[in-house]
């Protein structure tokens, strides 16, 4: 059974704080690792699709790194804003489907 | 907007009733997925279609669940004889099989509450 784990489960930070989350996944038969942001009452939205070991991707204040050999990815948010409050999901791509972790729920207080 | 749409957004039903959810994918996408998300969990894969063919079903999909995609466009997910444990958010997503990184485009989900 393929297992994708995320930590922490939840995080509360003050506006302006930087934060990071971890996703661990099987290191064998790697194909792609996805990060999604899911805001309340909206649809999950893709942030990054990462395929190569050592990949680093950035979108505004959010960035992600990937280590396929040891099976982990980090998501960083620099200078968190209240609008960053959401659940951040990582997903491992395997046999034509995504296997999701349980997510990290981020709340940013003004 | 031509994103993935799901209907209804919310459904409250009594235990034992049947419910059906509909998903309209992005029109040019040939793959359609159903996921279920319960409190404290990430989305769990249920099933997916490529065009009208159902290619994989999770063991989570008991015989009370059935999904169809008759013309390779919209899909329905039916739950018969609902149980309280079926209460969840049911998410639909679509993709192009040629986009081999597996990126999915999700709808906003259908939230089911079974009383």
XYZ file of N, CA, C and O in Angstrom, chain A residues 1 9 31-32 34 36 38 41-46 49 51 89 93-103 105, chain B residues 9 31 33 35 37 40-45 48 55-56 59 89 91 99-109:
224
model
N 0.845 -1.182 0.000
C 0.000 0.000 0.000
C 0.884 1.236 0.000
O 1.770 1.373 0.834
N 0.048 18.295 10.849
C -1.360 18.205 10.426
C -1.973 19.576 10.333
O -2.821 19.833 9.472
N 7.386 9.001 -10.161
C 7.052 9.606 -11.447
C 6.814 11.098 -11.316
O 7.342 11.902 -12.072
N 5.987 11.496 -10.364
C 5.720 12.919 -10.156
C 5.151 13.135 -8.762
O 4.500 12.254 -8.194
N 2.914 16.118 -6.637
C 2.078 17.306 -6.833
C 1.817 17.987 -5.501
O 1.660 17.313 -4.472
N -1.044 20.733 -3.971
C -2.311 21.426 -4.217
C -2.633 22.324 -3.026
O -2.299 22.008 -1.876
N -6.004 23.926 -1.139
C -7.451 23.760 -1.098
C -8.021 24.724 -0.073
O -7.916 24.512 1.129
N -14.507 25.879 0.673
C -15.590 26.143 -0.283
C -15.100 26.362 -1.715
O -15.855 26.849 -2.558
N -13.866 26.008 -1.985
C -13.353 26.094 -3.357
C -12.825 24.731 -3.787
O -12.820 23.784 -3.009
N -12.386 24.645 -5.034
C -11.815 23.391 -5.514
C -10.320 23.369 -5.250
O -9.668 24.410 -5.237
N -9.757 22.181 -5.019
C -8.290 22.082 -4.896
C -7.627 22.619 -6.166
O -8.059 22.309 -7.274
N -6.574 23.388 -5.963
C -5.911 24.057 -7.088
C -4.445 23.630 -7.114
O -3.765 23.673 -6.090
N -3.970 23.225 -8.274
C -2.580 22.778 -8.384
C -1.621 23.936 -8.162
O -1.782 25.012 -8.737
N 3.816 20.794 -9.963
C 4.018 19.411 -10.361
C 5.524 19.231 -10.495
O 6.164 19.940 -11.275
N 8.898 16.691 -10.997
C 9.232 15.391 -11.579
C 10.695 14.999 -11.410
O 11.015 13.810 -11.454
N -2.126 20.110 0.201
C -2.086 18.668 -0.036
C -0.921 18.322 -0.938
O -0.678 19.012 -1.931
N 2.056 10.622 -7.752
C 1.436 10.124 -8.971
C 1.872 8.678 -9.193
O 3.066 8.389 -9.301
N 0.894 7.777 -9.244
C 1.198 6.355 -9.391
C 0.112 5.691 -10.209
O -1.072 5.840 -9.895
N 0.479 4.956 -11.214
C -0.449 4.214 -12.080
C -1.684 5.024 -12.433
O -2.825 4.650 -12.117
N -1.425 6.157 -13.050
C -2.479 7.008 -13.618
C -3.391 7.670 -12.603
O -4.466 8.157 -12.976
N -3.043 7.685 -11.342
C -3.871 8.394 -10.363
C -2.977 9.048 -9.317
O -1.808 8.711 -9.169
N -3.565 10.020 -8.604
C -2.862 10.691 -7.523
C -3.246 10.066 -6.199
O -4.427 9.818 -5.937
N -2.235 9.820 -5.373
C -2.457 9.326 -4.015
C -2.096 10.468 -3.089
O -0.939 10.923 -3.060
N -3.088 10.935 -2.340
C -2.927 12.136 -1.541
C -2.497 11.828 -0.115
O -2.855 10.786 0.455
N -1.764 12.785 0.461
C -1.531 12.782 1.889
C -2.739 13.374 2.598
O -3.725 13.775 1.970
N -2.656 13.427 3.924
C -3.790 13.925 4.708
C -3.857 15.446 4.729
O -4.856 16.014 5.150
N -2.804 16.112 4.262
C -2.838 17.564 4.173
C -2.297 18.255 5.409
O -2.239 17.681 6.505
N -3.151 21.770 7.369
C -4.107 22.880 7.410
C -3.414 24.094 8.003
O -2.984 24.070 9.158
N -24.132 20.637 -4.949
C -22.989 20.987 -4.099
C -23.169 20.417 -2.691
O -22.194 20.095 -2.015
N -9.989 12.000 -19.326
C -10.012 11.228 -18.082
C -10.852 11.946 -17.031
O -10.816 13.178 -16.933
N -12.040 11.471 -12.814
C -11.749 10.778 -11.555
C -12.799 11.145 -10.507
O -13.281 12.275 -10.467
N -13.016 11.101 -6.262
C -12.337 10.950 -4.987
C -13.338 11.222 -3.872
O -14.341 11.914 -4.078
N -13.416 12.565 0.262
C -12.614 13.139 1.347
C -13.467 13.210 2.604
O -14.558 13.783 2.584
N -10.403 15.149 8.278
C -9.077 14.789 8.764
C -8.271 13.929 7.811
O -7.138 13.550 8.117
N -8.852 13.611 6.659
C -8.157 12.779 5.678
C -7.940 13.553 4.391
O -8.634 14.525 4.119
N -7.000 13.088 3.593
C -6.866 13.639 2.265
C -7.843 12.960 1.314
O -8.483 11.971 1.684
N -7.969 13.470 0.115
C -8.853 12.817 -0.860
C -8.400 11.374 -1.123
O -7.211 11.125 -1.327
N -9.371 10.454 -1.124
C -9.083 9.036 -1.384
C -9.649 8.669 -2.751
O -10.811 8.957 -3.050
N -8.832 8.000 -3.526
C -9.236 7.609 -4.873
C -10.377 6.599 -4.826
O -10.342 5.628 -4.047
N -11.703 5.807 -11.790
C -11.493 6.743 -12.880
C -11.881 6.138 -14.223
O -11.933 4.912 -14.385
N -11.570 2.355 -15.894
C -10.312 1.632 -15.920
C -9.860 1.101 -14.573
O -9.097 0.129 -14.517
N -10.281 1.731 -13.501
C -9.861 1.246 -12.187
C -10.897 1.635 -11.146
O -11.486 2.710 -11.211
N -10.898 -0.532 -3.862
C -11.660 -1.438 -2.999
C -12.568 -0.660 -2.054
O -13.461 -1.237 -1.422
N -17.104 14.483 1.471
C -17.067 15.344 0.290
C -16.667 14.446 -0.887
O -15.644 13.749 -0.812
N -15.368 14.425 -4.557
C -14.681 15.312 -5.493
C -14.553 14.643 -6.856
O -14.236 13.457 -6.945
N -1.228 14.335 -20.928
C -0.453 15.172 -19.998
C 0.111 14.242 -18.943
O -0.483 14.034 -17.896
N 1.262 13.661 -19.209
C 1.695 12.500 -18.441
C 2.281 12.796 -17.080
O 2.887 11.932 -16.454
N 2.080 14.020 -16.579
C 2.465 14.288 -15.197
C 1.299 14.089 -14.245
O 1.466 14.231 -13.048
N 0.134 13.809 -14.793
C -1.004 13.460 -13.943
C -1.733 14.611 -13.297
O -2.488 14.399 -12.351
N -1.542 15.853 -13.767
C -2.210 16.976 -13.113
C -3.717 16.855 -13.260
O -4.231 16.631 -14.362
N -4.416 16.980 -12.152
C -5.867 16.895 -12.130
C -6.464 18.276 -11.903
O -5.926 19.086 -11.157
N -7.616 18.494 -12.531
C -8.371 19.731 -12.353
C -9.661 19.340 -11.626
O -10.449 18.548 -12.148
N -9.845 19.923 -10.458
C -10.929 19.496 -9.586
C -12.146 20.401 -9.674
O -12.041 21.605 -9.935
N -13.302 19.813 -9.403
C -14.497 20.579 -9.132
C -14.529 20.980 -7.663
O -13.616 20.659 -6.892
N -15.599 21.673 -7.291
C -15.704 22.154 -5.910
C -16.260 21.099 -4.962
O -16.310 21.320 -3.770
N -16.671 19.979 -5.500
C -17.105 18.882 -4.662
C -18.599 18.876 -4.378
O -19.287 19.889 -4.511
